[in-house]
Amino acid sequence: TIGMVVVDGNGNLAGGTSTNGANHKVPGRVGDSPIAGAGAYVDNDVGGAAATGDGDVMMRFLPSYQAVESMRQGMDPTSAAQDAIKRIIRFYPQFSGALVAITKSGSYGAACHGFGTFHYSVRNRNMQNVTVEEVPC
Amino acid sequence: DEVFPVVVNTWPFTNATKTAWNVLNNGGSALDAVEQGCKQCEIDQCDGTVGFGGSPDENGETTLDAMIMDGVTHDVGSVADLRRIKDAISVARSVMEHSSHTLIAGESATNYAIEMGFKEESLSTNHSKKIWEDWKNKNCQPNYRRNVSPDANKSCGPYKPTKSLRAATHKNKEPRFSKDISITNHD
């Protein structure tokens, strides 16, 4: 899956996902990616988030929505992502997944569980090229 | 401090990030950037987890899910279980812009896409066929079915539900399977 959040030059946000899902899924199975609030979520007043991992679990918790709402309450992106992941592993300690979050002003962060180290991609006006960031899970 | 424009995406899919960034630099909107960035990953078949030719289902078919959301208007367009159409994120944007719905799924999503001008073609590749054949040769392991007969941890289907399940407690139901989720197998 790719999950993406963009803030354009006017400060407007958009988010999106695209995936072919899980290997050997039961035919007809759909994961979190096409569900707003699960695979991705954006609100121009706050920021956005996008998730990746075990979609059968993530769609039960709407982690992207949770992260955006936590940022609305004042959390920084990394803390908001961590909080959303913690809510999942409380019920599913074997869960594997990650979340990237970004504020409307462009600060960003990520959190993960079960992947060892999670790598994600960023480009902003202060970077010369696309930068791959990493976060320990 | 404000540092936008900004593109951030899950995984080190740098080509997708670069494409989205270039769209912004050429005057495109955030929605344009998300669509084209995700589309780049569909073309590149990022890690085999995006686009055609990856993650075959039990029947060996690749199906696609995609969603796009506008932070200004809260508009959303999604497709799920999309069959035989490669341009999943663009079909999702079409749902957002050419219907009042949020999510269209399955064969009907395919019909919608064809009606809106998208090309119908197989999503299978020699690689996805090999993944599926290897899985079948390993007695359909790993397997997402549970509480079925024959035992999905050992055998291929067809399956029927285990009759005693409704009398089972939370503890003696088979645990939820997710061990196979990894960097190359994820939503």
PDB file of C-alpha atoms in Angstrom:
ATOM      1  CA  THR A   1       0.000   0.000   0.000  1.00  0.00           C
ATOM      2  CA  ILE A   2       0.933   3.562  -0.481  1.00  0.00           C
ATOM      3  CA  GLY A   3      -0.709   6.149   1.754  1.00  0.00           C
ATOM      4  CA  MET A   4       0.011   9.772   0.954  1.00  0.00           C
ATOM      5  CA  VAL A   5      -0.770  13.172   2.464  1.00  0.00           C
ATOM      6  CA  VAL A   6       0.002  16.413   0.648  1.00  0.00           C
ATOM      7  CA  VAL A   7      -0.105  20.048   1.706  1.00  0.00           C
ATOM      8  CA  ASP A   8       0.038  22.209  -1.405  1.00  0.00           C
ATOM      9  CA  GLY A   9       1.398  25.730  -1.825  1.00  0.00           C
ATOM     10  CA  ASN A  10      -1.911  27.236  -0.772  1.00  0.00           C
ATOM     11  CA  GLY A  11      -1.958  25.239   2.434  1.00  0.00           C
ATOM     12  CA  ASN A  12      -4.687  22.896   1.195  1.00  0.00           C
ATOM     13  CA  LEU A  13      -4.537  19.228   2.126  1.00  0.00           C
ATOM     14  CA  ALA A  14      -5.394  16.027   0.333  1.00  0.00           C
ATOM     15  CA  GLY A  15      -4.814  12.400   1.199  1.00  0.00           C
ATOM     16  CA  GLY A  16      -5.015   9.110  -0.604  1.00  0.00           C
ATOM     17  CA  THR A  17      -4.209   5.436  -0.685  1.00  0.00           C
ATOM     18  CA  SER A  18      -3.730   2.718  -3.261  1.00  0.00           C
ATOM     19  CA  THR A  19      -3.171  -0.965  -2.650  1.00  0.00           C
ATOM     20  CA  ASN A  20      -3.602  -4.481  -3.910  1.00  0.00           C
ATOM     21  CA  GLY A  21      -4.262  -5.667  -0.354  1.00  0.00           C
ATOM     22  CA  ALA A  22      -3.047  -8.781   1.405  1.00  0.00           C
ATOM     23  CA  ASN A  23      -1.540 -11.833  -0.253  1.00  0.00           C
ATOM     24  CA  HIS A  24      -3.919 -14.819  -0.467  1.00  0.00           C
ATOM     25  CA  LYS A  25      -6.870 -12.852   0.907  1.00  0.00           C
ATOM     26  CA  VAL A  26     -10.332 -14.346   0.858  1.00  0.00           C
ATOM     27  CA  PRO A  27     -11.867 -13.149  -2.431  1.00  0.00           C
ATOM     28  CA  GLY A  28     -13.864  -9.983  -1.875  1.00  0.00           C
ATOM     29  CA  ARG A  29     -11.852  -8.956   1.169  1.00  0.00           C
ATOM     30  CA  VAL A  30     -11.241  -5.224   1.491  1.00  0.00           C
ATOM     31  CA  GLY A  31      -8.755  -3.641   3.898  1.00  0.00           C
ATOM     32  CA  ASP A  32      -8.532  -0.218   5.479  1.00  0.00           C
ATOM     33  CA  SER A  33      -7.133   1.627   2.480  1.00  0.00           C
ATOM     34  CA  PRO A  34     -10.404   2.751   0.840  1.00  0.00           C
ATOM     35  CA  ILE A  35     -12.023   3.674   4.173  1.00  0.00           C
ATOM     36  CA  ALA A  36     -11.808   7.349   5.094  1.00  0.00           C
ATOM     37  CA  GLY A  37     -10.390   7.701   8.592  1.00  0.00           C
ATOM     38  CA  ALA A  38      -8.706   4.297   8.375  1.00  0.00           C
ATOM     39  CA  GLY A  39      -6.332   4.317   5.384  1.00  0.00           C
ATOM     40  CA  ALA A  40      -6.038   8.098   5.324  1.00  0.00           C
ATOM     41  CA  TYR A  41      -7.755  11.210   6.623  1.00  0.00           C
ATOM     42  CA  VAL A  42      -7.255  14.938   6.092  1.00  0.00           C
ATOM     43  CA  ASP A  43      -8.794  18.072   7.537  1.00  0.00           C
ATOM     44  CA  ASN A  44      -7.619  21.444   6.290  1.00  0.00           C
ATOM     45  CA  ASP A  45      -7.996  22.971   9.746  1.00  0.00           C
ATOM     46  CA  VAL A  46      -5.642  20.447  11.349  1.00  0.00           C
ATOM     47  CA  GLY A  47      -3.566  18.162   9.121  1.00  0.00           C
ATOM     48  CA  GLY A  48      -3.638  14.644   7.804  1.00  0.00           C
ATOM     49  CA  ALA A  49      -2.519  11.073   8.367  1.00  0.00           C
ATOM     50  CA  ALA A  50      -2.116   7.856   6.409  1.00  0.00           C
ATOM     51  CA  ALA A  51      -1.796   4.289   7.627  1.00  0.00           C
ATOM     52  CA  THR A  52      -0.227   1.070   6.398  1.00  0.00           C
ATOM     53  CA  GLY A  53      -0.004  -2.475   7.692  1.00  0.00           C
ATOM     54  CA  ASP A  54      -2.646  -5.006   8.695  1.00  0.00           C
ATOM     55  CA  GLY A  55      -5.757  -3.447   7.211  1.00  0.00           C
ATOM     56  CA  ASP A  56      -8.164  -5.921   8.770  1.00  0.00           C
ATOM     57  CA  VAL A  57      -7.147  -4.568  12.158  1.00  0.00           C
ATOM     58  CA  MET A  58      -6.636  -0.914  11.272  1.00  0.00           C
ATOM     59  CA  MET A  59     -10.100  -0.526   9.812  1.00  0.00           C
ATOM     60  CA  ARG A  60     -11.471  -1.402  13.257  1.00  0.00           C
ATOM     61  CA  PHE A  61      -9.751   1.593  14.874  1.00  0.00           C
ATOM     62  CA  LEU A  62      -9.736   4.405  12.275  1.00  0.00           C
ATOM     63  CA  PRO A  63      -6.139   5.328  13.194  1.00  0.00           C
ATOM     64  CA  SER A  64      -5.806   8.112  10.618  1.00  0.00           C
ATOM     65  CA  TYR A  65      -8.893   9.842  11.957  1.00  0.00           C
ATOM     66  CA  GLN A  66      -7.649   9.325  15.505  1.00  0.00           C
ATOM     67  CA  ALA A  67      -4.276  10.879  14.736  1.00  0.00           C
ATOM     68  CA  VAL A  68      -5.841  13.942  13.118  1.00  0.00           C
ATOM     69  CA  GLU A  69      -8.226  14.411  16.019  1.00  0.00           C
ATOM     70  CA  SER A  70      -5.346  14.090  18.479  1.00  0.00           C
ATOM     71  CA  MET A  71      -3.459  16.785  16.563  1.00  0.00           C
ATOM     72  CA  ARG A  72      -6.585  18.924  16.737  1.00  0.00           C
ATOM     73  CA  GLN A  73      -6.325  18.587  20.509  1.00  0.00           C
ATOM     74  CA  GLY A  74      -2.742  19.821  20.418  1.00  0.00           C
ATOM     75  CA  MET A  75      -0.604  16.703  20.060  1.00  0.00           C
ATOM     76  CA  ASP A  76       2.409  16.860  17.768  1.00  0.00           C
ATOM     77  CA  PRO A  77       2.318  14.480  14.763  1.00  0.00           C
ATOM     78  CA  THR A  78       4.649  11.863  16.251  1.00  0.00           C
ATOM     79  CA  SER A  79       2.743  11.699  19.537  1.00  0.00           C
ATOM     80  CA  ALA A  80      -0.576  11.565  17.683  1.00  0.00           C
ATOM     81  CA  ALA A  81       0.642   8.674  15.552  1.00  0.00           C
ATOM     82  CA  GLN A  82       2.014   6.855  18.593  1.00  0.00           C
ATOM     83  CA  ASP A  83      -1.272   7.277  20.451  1.00  0.00           C
ATOM     84  CA  ALA A  84      -3.267   5.860  17.539  1.00  0.00           C
ATOM     85  CA  ILE A  85      -0.953   2.828  17.325  1.00  0.00           C
ATOM     86  CA  LYS A  86      -1.163   2.253  21.089  1.00  0.00           C
ATOM     87  CA  ARG A  87      -4.946   2.067  20.896  1.00  0.00           C
ATOM     88  CA  ILE A  88      -4.570  -0.794  18.416  1.00  0.00           C
ATOM     89  CA  ILE A  89      -1.902  -2.851  20.193  1.00  0.00           C
ATOM     90  CA  ARG A  90      -3.934  -2.764  23.394  1.00  0.00           C
ATOM     91  CA  PHE A  91      -6.281  -5.201  21.652  1.00  0.00           C
ATOM     92  CA  TYR A  92      -3.903  -6.707  19.081  1.00  0.00           C
ATOM     93  CA  PRO A  93      -0.372  -6.908  20.533  1.00  0.00           C
ATOM     94  CA  GLN A  94       0.855  -8.856  17.484  1.00  0.00           C
ATOM     95  CA  PHE A  95      -0.326  -6.115  15.145  1.00  0.00           C
ATOM     96  CA  SER A  96       1.987  -4.854  12.403  1.00  0.00           C
ATOM     97  CA  GLY A  97       1.387  -1.393  11.049  1.00  0.00           C
ATOM     98  CA  ALA A  98       2.515   2.198  10.828  1.00  0.00           C
ATOM     99  CA  LEU A  99       1.107   5.678  10.631  1.00  0.00           C
ATOM    100  CA  VAL A 100       2.462   8.932   9.210  1.00  0.00           C
ATOM    101  CA  ALA A 101       0.960  12.228  10.344  1.00  0.00           C
ATOM    102  CA  ILE A 102       1.435  15.836   9.261  1.00  0.00           C
ATOM    103  CA  THR A 103       0.090  19.150  10.485  1.00  0.00           C
ATOM    104  CA  LYS A 104      -1.376  21.793   8.219  1.00  0.00           C
ATOM    105  CA  SER A 105       1.827  23.811   8.696  1.00  0.00           C
ATOM    106  CA  GLY A 106       3.949  20.934   7.453  1.00  0.00           C
ATOM    107  CA  SER A 107       5.507  19.357  10.528  1.00  0.00           C
ATOM    108  CA  TYR A 108       5.387  15.587  10.351  1.00  0.00           C
ATOM    109  CA  GLY A 109       6.041  12.404  12.288  1.00  0.00           C
ATOM    110  CA  ALA A 110       5.378   8.684  12.297  1.00  0.00           C
ATOM    111  CA  ALA A 111       4.927   5.684  14.557  1.00  0.00           C
ATOM    112  CA  CYS A 112       4.888   1.955  13.951  1.00  0.00           C
ATOM    113  CA  HIS A 113       4.610  -1.476  15.565  1.00  0.00           C
ATOM    114  CA  GLY A 114       5.829  -4.867  14.445  1.00  0.00           C
ATOM    115  CA  PHE A 115       8.031  -3.835  11.524  1.00  0.00           C
ATOM    116  CA  GLY A 116      11.352  -3.399  13.344  1.00  0.00           C
ATOM    117  CA  THR A 117      12.110  -0.113  11.621  1.00  0.00           C
ATOM    118  CA  PHE A 118       9.646   1.777   9.482  1.00  0.00           C
ATOM    119  CA  HIS A 119      10.827   3.936   6.590  1.00  0.00           C
ATOM    120  CA  TYR A 120       8.742   6.648   4.992  1.00  0.00           C
ATOM    121  CA  SER A 121       9.261   9.347   2.366  1.00  0.00           C
ATOM    122  CA  VAL A 122       9.067  13.118   2.697  1.00  0.00           C
ATOM    123  CA  ARG A 123       9.713  16.155   0.516  1.00  0.00           C
ATOM    124  CA  ASN A 124       9.251  19.751   1.591  1.00  0.00           C
ATOM    125  CA  ARG A 125      10.624  23.067   0.426  1.00  0.00           C
ATOM    126  CA  ASN A 126      13.604  22.838   2.792  1.00  0.00           C
ATOM    127  CA  MET A 127      14.793  19.576   1.203  1.00  0.00           C
ATOM    128  CA  GLN A 128      16.803  19.291  -1.996  1.00  0.00           C
ATOM    129  CA  ASN A 129      15.420  15.831  -2.752  1.00  0.00           C
ATOM    130  CA  VAL A 130      13.006  13.283  -1.411  1.00  0.00           C
ATOM    131  CA  THR A 131      14.164  12.202   2.034  1.00  0.00           C
ATOM    132  CA  VAL A 132      13.594   8.771   3.514  1.00  0.00           C
ATOM    133  CA  GLU A 133      12.985   9.025   7.243  1.00  0.00           C
ATOM    134  CA  GLU A 134      13.036   6.088   9.627  1.00  0.00           C
ATOM    135  CA  VAL A 135      11.396   5.406  12.928  1.00  0.00           C
ATOM    136  CA  PRO A 136      12.028   2.442  15.252  1.00  0.00           C
ATOM    137  CA  CYS A 137       8.916   0.414  16.000  1.00  0.00           C
TER     138      CYS A 137
ATOM    139  CA  ASP B   1       7.134  27.446  10.964  1.00  0.00           C
ATOM    140  CA  GLU B   2       5.195  26.686   7.812  1.00  0.00           C
ATOM    141  CA  VAL B   3       7.207  24.583   5.382  1.00  0.00           C
ATOM    142  CA  PHE B   4       4.599  23.629   2.827  1.00  0.00           C
ATOM    143  CA  PRO B   5       4.275  22.424   0.189  1.00  0.00           C
ATOM    144  CA  VAL B   6       4.930  19.026   1.707  1.00  0.00           C
ATOM    145  CA  VAL B   7       4.517  15.490   0.456  1.00  0.00           C
ATOM    146  CA  VAL B   8       4.691  12.605   2.902  1.00  0.00           C
ATOM    147  CA  ASN B   9       3.932   8.990   2.175  1.00  0.00           C
ATOM    148  CA  THR B  10       4.184   5.614   3.805  1.00  0.00           C
ATOM    149  CA  TRP B  11       7.237   3.513   2.875  1.00  0.00           C
ATOM    150  CA  PRO B  12      10.338   4.580   0.938  1.00  0.00           C
ATOM    151  CA  PHE B  13       8.441   4.907  -2.328  1.00  0.00           C
ATOM    152  CA  THR B  14      10.536   7.891  -3.363  1.00  0.00           C
ATOM    153  CA  ASN B  15       9.445   7.896  -6.992  1.00  0.00           C
ATOM    154  CA  ALA B  16       5.842   8.446  -5.916  1.00  0.00           C
ATOM    155  CA  THR B  17       6.906  11.280  -3.611  1.00  0.00           C
ATOM    156  CA  LYS B  18       8.942  12.849  -6.382  1.00  0.00           C
ATOM    157  CA  THR B  19       6.036  12.644  -8.817  1.00  0.00           C
ATOM    158  CA  ALA B  20       3.674  14.309  -6.335  1.00  0.00           C
ATOM    159  CA  TRP B  21       6.250  17.022  -5.659  1.00  0.00           C
ATOM    160  CA  ASN B  22       6.666  17.710  -9.366  1.00  0.00           C
ATOM    161  CA  VAL B  23       2.900  18.031  -9.756  1.00  0.00           C
ATOM    162  CA  LEU B  24       2.886  20.690  -7.038  1.00  0.00           C
ATOM    163  CA  ASN B  25       5.823  22.500  -8.624  1.00  0.00           C
ATOM    164  CA  ASN B  26       3.930  22.598 -11.914  1.00  0.00           C
ATOM    165  CA  GLY B  27       0.969  24.299 -10.297  1.00  0.00           C
ATOM    166  CA  GLY B  28      -1.102  21.235  -9.481  1.00  0.00           C
ATOM    167  CA  SER B  29      -3.325  21.013  -6.436  1.00  0.00           C
ATOM    168  CA  ALA B  30      -2.916  18.724  -3.429  1.00  0.00           C
ATOM    169  CA  LEU B  31      -5.523  16.427  -4.967  1.00  0.00           C
ATOM    170  CA  ASP B  32      -3.610  16.320  -8.256  1.00  0.00           C
ATOM    171  CA  ALA B  33      -0.411  15.511  -6.388  1.00  0.00           C
ATOM    172  CA  VAL B  34      -1.987  12.696  -4.387  1.00  0.00           C
ATOM    173  CA  GLU B  35      -3.585  11.188  -7.480  1.00  0.00           C
ATOM    174  CA  GLN B  36      -0.440  11.318  -9.579  1.00  0.00           C
ATOM    175  CA  GLY B  37       1.826  10.235  -6.719  1.00  0.00           C
ATOM    176  CA  CYS B  38      -0.268   7.172  -5.961  1.00  0.00           C
ATOM    177  CA  LYS B  39      -0.663   6.478  -9.672  1.00  0.00           C
ATOM    178  CA  GLN B  40       3.128   6.425  -9.998  1.00  0.00           C
ATOM    179  CA  CYS B  41       3.215   3.666  -7.382  1.00  0.00           C
ATOM    180  CA  GLU B  42       0.533   1.765  -9.299  1.00  0.00           C
ATOM    181  CA  ILE B  43       2.696   1.964 -12.412  1.00  0.00           C
ATOM    182  CA  ASP B  44       5.871   1.059 -10.489  1.00  0.00           C
ATOM    183  CA  GLN B  45       4.051  -1.777  -8.630  1.00  0.00           C
ATOM    184  CA  CYS B  46       5.716  -0.511  -5.444  1.00  0.00           C
ATOM    185  CA  ASP B  47       7.109  -3.488  -3.517  1.00  0.00           C
ATOM    186  CA  GLY B  48       4.426  -5.609  -5.186  1.00  0.00           C
ATOM    187  CA  THR B  49       1.922  -4.112  -2.735  1.00  0.00           C
ATOM    188  CA  VAL B  50       0.436  -1.473  -5.056  1.00  0.00           C
ATOM    189  CA  GLY B  51      -1.120  -1.852  -8.473  1.00  0.00           C
ATOM    190  CA  PHE B  52      -1.417  -4.787 -10.834  1.00  0.00           C
ATOM    191  CA  GLY B  53       0.493  -8.057 -10.568  1.00  0.00           C
ATOM    192  CA  GLY B  54       0.660  -8.341  -6.772  1.00  0.00           C
ATOM    193  CA  SER B  55      -1.085  -9.875  -3.771  1.00  0.00           C
ATOM    194  CA  PRO B  56      -3.236 -12.458  -5.551  1.00  0.00           C
ATOM    195  CA  ASP B  57      -6.298 -13.624  -3.631  1.00  0.00           C
ATOM    196  CA  GLU B  58      -7.228 -17.264  -2.974  1.00  0.00           C
ATOM    197  CA  ASN B  59      -8.341 -17.550  -6.587  1.00  0.00           C
ATOM    198  CA  GLY B  60      -5.147 -15.993  -7.948  1.00  0.00           C
ATOM    199  CA  GLU B  61      -6.783 -12.694  -8.892  1.00  0.00           C
ATOM    200  CA  THR B  62      -5.298  -9.284  -8.085  1.00  0.00           C
ATOM    201  CA  THR B  63      -7.881  -6.703  -7.012  1.00  0.00           C
ATOM    202  CA  LEU B  64      -7.293  -3.080  -6.084  1.00  0.00           C
ATOM    203  CA  ASP B  65      -8.514  -0.665  -3.395  1.00  0.00           C
ATOM    204  CA  ALA B  66      -7.961   3.098  -3.432  1.00  0.00           C
ATOM    205  CA  MET B  67      -9.241   6.265  -1.838  1.00  0.00           C
ATOM    206  CA  ILE B  68      -8.732  10.008  -2.230  1.00  0.00           C
ATOM    207  CA  MET B  69      -9.866  12.697   0.193  1.00  0.00           C
ATOM    208  CA  ASP B  70     -10.082  16.483  -0.141  1.00  0.00           C
ATOM    209  CA  GLY B  71      -9.147  18.288   3.060  1.00  0.00           C
ATOM    210  CA  VAL B  72     -10.917  21.460   1.963  1.00  0.00           C
ATOM    211  CA  THR B  73     -14.359  20.041   1.230  1.00  0.00           C
ATOM    212  CA  HIS B  74     -14.243  16.666   3.025  1.00  0.00           C
ATOM    213  CA  ASP B  75     -15.153  15.010  -0.269  1.00  0.00           C
ATOM    214  CA  VAL B  76     -14.065  11.383  -0.568  1.00  0.00           C
ATOM    215  CA  GLY B  77     -13.982   8.932  -3.452  1.00  0.00           C
ATOM    216  CA  SER B  78     -13.110   5.263  -3.014  1.00  0.00           C
ATOM    217  CA  VAL B  79     -13.073   2.013  -4.885  1.00  0.00           C
ATOM    218  CA  ALA B  80     -12.763  -1.407  -3.285  1.00  0.00           C
ATOM    219  CA  ASP B  81     -12.258  -4.876  -4.704  1.00  0.00           C
ATOM    220  CA  LEU B  82     -11.777  -3.233  -8.098  1.00  0.00           C
ATOM    221  CA  ARG B  83     -11.265  -5.899 -10.762  1.00  0.00           C
ATOM    222  CA  ARG B  84      -9.469  -5.678 -14.137  1.00  0.00           C
ATOM    223  CA  ILE B  85      -8.797  -1.929 -13.969  1.00  0.00           C
ATOM    224  CA  LYS B  86      -5.237  -0.714 -13.296  1.00  0.00           C
ATOM    225  CA  ASP B  87      -5.938   2.955 -12.495  1.00  0.00           C
ATOM    226  CA  ALA B  88      -7.421   2.504  -9.014  1.00  0.00           C
ATOM    227  CA  ILE B  89      -6.600   5.946  -7.577  1.00  0.00           C
ATOM    228  CA  SER B  90      -7.923   7.690 -10.685  1.00  0.00           C
ATOM    229  CA  VAL B  91     -11.133   5.694 -10.535  1.00  0.00           C
ATOM    230  CA  ALA B  92     -11.431   6.759  -6.886  1.00  0.00           C
ATOM    231  CA  ARG B  93     -11.063  10.388  -7.920  1.00  0.00           C
ATOM    232  CA  SER B  94     -13.686   9.815 -10.586  1.00  0.00           C
ATOM    233  CA  VAL B  95     -16.077   8.491  -7.940  1.00  0.00           C
ATOM    234  CA  MET B  96     -15.452  11.668  -5.941  1.00  0.00           C
ATOM    235  CA  GLU B  97     -15.902  14.024  -8.862  1.00  0.00           C
ATOM    236  CA  HIS B  98     -18.554  12.289 -10.962  1.00  0.00           C
ATOM    237  CA  SER B  99     -20.889  10.836  -8.354  1.00  0.00           C
ATOM    238  CA  SER B 100     -22.383  11.717  -4.999  1.00  0.00           C
ATOM    239  CA  HIS B 101     -21.233   8.398  -3.552  1.00  0.00           C
ATOM    240  CA  THR B 102     -18.190   7.698  -1.404  1.00  0.00           C
ATOM    241  CA  LEU B 103     -17.301   4.068  -2.113  1.00  0.00           C
ATOM    242  CA  ILE B 104     -18.064   1.756  -5.022  1.00  0.00           C
ATOM    243  CA  ALA B 105     -17.006  -1.886  -4.820  1.00  0.00           C
ATOM    244  CA  GLY B 106     -16.480  -5.074  -6.754  1.00  0.00           C
ATOM    245  CA  GLU B 107     -17.684  -5.891 -10.231  1.00  0.00           C
ATOM    246  CA  SER B 108     -19.937  -2.843 -10.190  1.00  0.00           C
ATOM    247  CA  ALA B 109     -16.896  -0.640  -9.575  1.00  0.00           C
ATOM    248  CA  THR B 110     -15.336  -2.180 -12.655  1.00  0.00           C
ATOM    249  CA  ASN B 111     -18.467  -1.429 -14.670  1.00  0.00           C
ATOM    250  CA  TYR B 112     -18.437   2.144 -13.350  1.00  0.00           C
ATOM    251  CA  ALA B 113     -14.797   2.566 -14.347  1.00  0.00           C
ATOM    252  CA  ILE B 114     -15.396   1.240 -17.862  1.00  0.00           C
ATOM    253  CA  GLU B 115     -18.357   3.580 -18.227  1.00  0.00           C
ATOM    254  CA  MET B 116     -16.098   6.478 -17.199  1.00  0.00           C
ATOM    255  CA  GLY B 117     -13.550   5.603 -19.849  1.00  0.00           C
ATOM    256  CA  PHE B 118     -11.004   3.461 -18.014  1.00  0.00           C
ATOM    257  CA  LYS B 119      -9.487   0.472 -19.798  1.00  0.00           C
ATOM    258  CA  GLU B 120     -10.413  -3.061 -18.760  1.00  0.00           C
ATOM    259  CA  GLU B 121      -7.458  -5.460 -18.686  1.00  0.00           C
ATOM    260  CA  SER B 122      -6.104  -8.341 -16.630  1.00  0.00           C
ATOM    261  CA  LEU B 123      -4.264  -7.443 -13.419  1.00  0.00           C
ATOM    262  CA  SER B 124      -2.412 -10.759 -13.378  1.00  0.00           C
ATOM    263  CA  THR B 125       1.240 -11.133 -14.328  1.00  0.00           C
ATOM    264  CA  ASN B 126       3.570 -14.092 -14.507  1.00  0.00           C
ATOM    265  CA  HIS B 127       4.864 -12.972 -11.108  1.00  0.00           C
ATOM    266  CA  SER B 128       1.429 -12.932  -9.461  1.00  0.00           C
ATOM    267  CA  LYS B 129       0.610 -16.313 -11.020  1.00  0.00           C
ATOM    268  CA  LYS B 130       3.840 -17.713  -9.564  1.00  0.00           C
ATOM    269  CA  ILE B 131       3.016 -16.341  -6.095  1.00  0.00           C
ATOM    270  CA  TRP B 132      -0.391 -18.002  -6.268  1.00  0.00           C
ATOM    271  CA  GLU B 133       0.913 -21.320  -7.582  1.00  0.00           C
ATOM    272  CA  ASP B 134       3.569 -21.432  -4.838  1.00  0.00           C
ATOM    273  CA  TRP B 135       0.851 -20.801  -2.256  1.00  0.00           C
ATOM    274  CA  LYS B 136      -1.326 -23.585  -3.643  1.00  0.00           C
ATOM    275  CA  ASN B 137       1.669 -25.933  -3.636  1.00  0.00           C
ATOM    276  CA  LYS B 138       2.212 -25.151   0.073  1.00  0.00           C
ATOM    277  CA  ASN B 139      -1.299 -26.355   0.943  1.00  0.00           C
ATOM    278  CA  CYS B 140      -2.595 -22.780   0.778  1.00  0.00           C
ATOM    279  CA  GLN B 141      -0.330 -21.515   3.571  1.00  0.00           C
ATOM    280  CA  PRO B 142      -0.486 -18.962   5.093  1.00  0.00           C
ATOM    281  CA  ASN B 143      -4.260 -18.720   5.211  1.00  0.00           C
ATOM    282  CA  TYR B 144      -6.716 -16.182   6.614  1.00  0.00           C
ATOM    283  CA  ARG B 145      -9.604 -18.606   7.182  1.00  0.00           C
ATOM    284  CA  ARG B 146     -10.270 -19.805  10.714  1.00  0.00           C
ATOM    285  CA  ASN B 147     -12.800 -21.914  12.570  1.00  0.00           C
ATOM    286  CA  VAL B 148     -13.433 -23.893   9.392  1.00  0.00           C
ATOM    287  CA  SER B 149     -13.257 -27.454   8.180  1.00  0.00           C
ATOM    288  CA  PRO B 150     -10.964 -28.730   6.780  1.00  0.00           C
ATOM    289  CA  ASP B 151      -8.372 -27.029   8.984  1.00  0.00           C
ATOM    290  CA  ALA B 152      -7.207 -23.973   7.057  1.00  0.00           C
ATOM    291  CA  ASN B 153      -3.809 -24.177   8.785  1.00  0.00           C
ATOM    292  CA  LYS B 154      -3.163 -27.410   6.909  1.00  0.00           C
ATOM    293  CA  SER B 155      -5.437 -27.667   3.911  1.00  0.00           C
ATOM    294  CA  CYS B 156      -6.834 -25.828   0.951  1.00  0.00           C
ATOM    295  CA  GLY B 157     -10.561 -25.312   0.594  1.00  0.00           C
ATOM    296  CA  PRO B 158     -13.383 -25.376  -0.096  1.00  0.00           C
ATOM    297  CA  TYR B 159     -14.206 -24.748   3.550  1.00  0.00           C
ATOM    298  CA  LYS B 160     -17.250 -25.048   5.740  1.00  0.00           C
ATOM    299  CA  PRO B 161     -17.773 -23.420   9.155  1.00  0.00           C
ATOM    300  CA  THR B 162     -16.855 -25.409  12.260  1.00  0.00           C
ATOM    301  CA  LYS B 163     -20.171 -26.413  13.764  1.00  0.00           C
ATOM    302  CA  SER B 164     -19.192 -25.982  17.406  1.00  0.00           C
ATOM    303  CA  LEU B 165     -18.037 -22.375  17.028  1.00  0.00           C
ATOM    304  CA  ARG B 166     -21.097 -20.725  18.514  1.00  0.00           C
ATOM    305  CA  ALA B 167     -20.595 -22.608  21.765  1.00  0.00           C
ATOM    306  CA  ALA B 168     -16.938 -21.618  21.938  1.00  0.00           C
ATOM    307  CA  THR B 169     -15.655 -19.057  24.393  1.00  0.00           C
ATOM    308  CA  HIS B 170     -13.413 -16.179  23.416  1.00  0.00           C
ATOM    309  CA  LYS B 171     -10.426 -18.188  24.591  1.00  0.00           C
ATOM    310  CA  ASN B 172     -10.866 -21.363  22.566  1.00  0.00           C
ATOM    311  CA  LYS B 173     -11.656 -19.738  19.251  1.00  0.00           C
ATOM    312  CA  GLU B 174      -8.729 -19.807  16.869  1.00  0.00           C
ATOM    313  CA  PRO B 175      -6.717 -16.579  17.230  1.00  0.00           C
ATOM    314  CA  ARG B 176      -6.801 -14.038  14.472  1.00  0.00           C
ATOM    315  CA  PHE B 177      -4.089 -14.657  11.884  1.00  0.00           C
ATOM    316  CA  SER B 178      -1.798 -11.779  10.975  1.00  0.00           C
ATOM    317  CA  LYS B 179       1.678 -13.295  11.072  1.00  0.00           C
ATOM    318  CA  ASP B 180       2.193 -12.855   7.360  1.00  0.00           C
ATOM    319  CA  ILE B 181       1.877  -9.053   7.409  1.00  0.00           C
ATOM    320  CA  SER B 182       5.297  -7.659   6.495  1.00  0.00           C
ATOM    321  CA  ILE B 183       7.116  -5.014   4.497  1.00  0.00           C
ATOM    322  CA  THR B 184       6.115  -6.814   1.302  1.00  0.00           C
ATOM    323  CA  ASN B 185       2.595  -7.834   2.336  1.00  0.00           C
ATOM    324  CA  HIS B 186       0.433  -5.074   3.742  1.00  0.00           C
ATOM    325  CA  ASP B 187      -2.438  -2.695   3.214  1.00  0.00           C
TER     326      ASP B 187
END
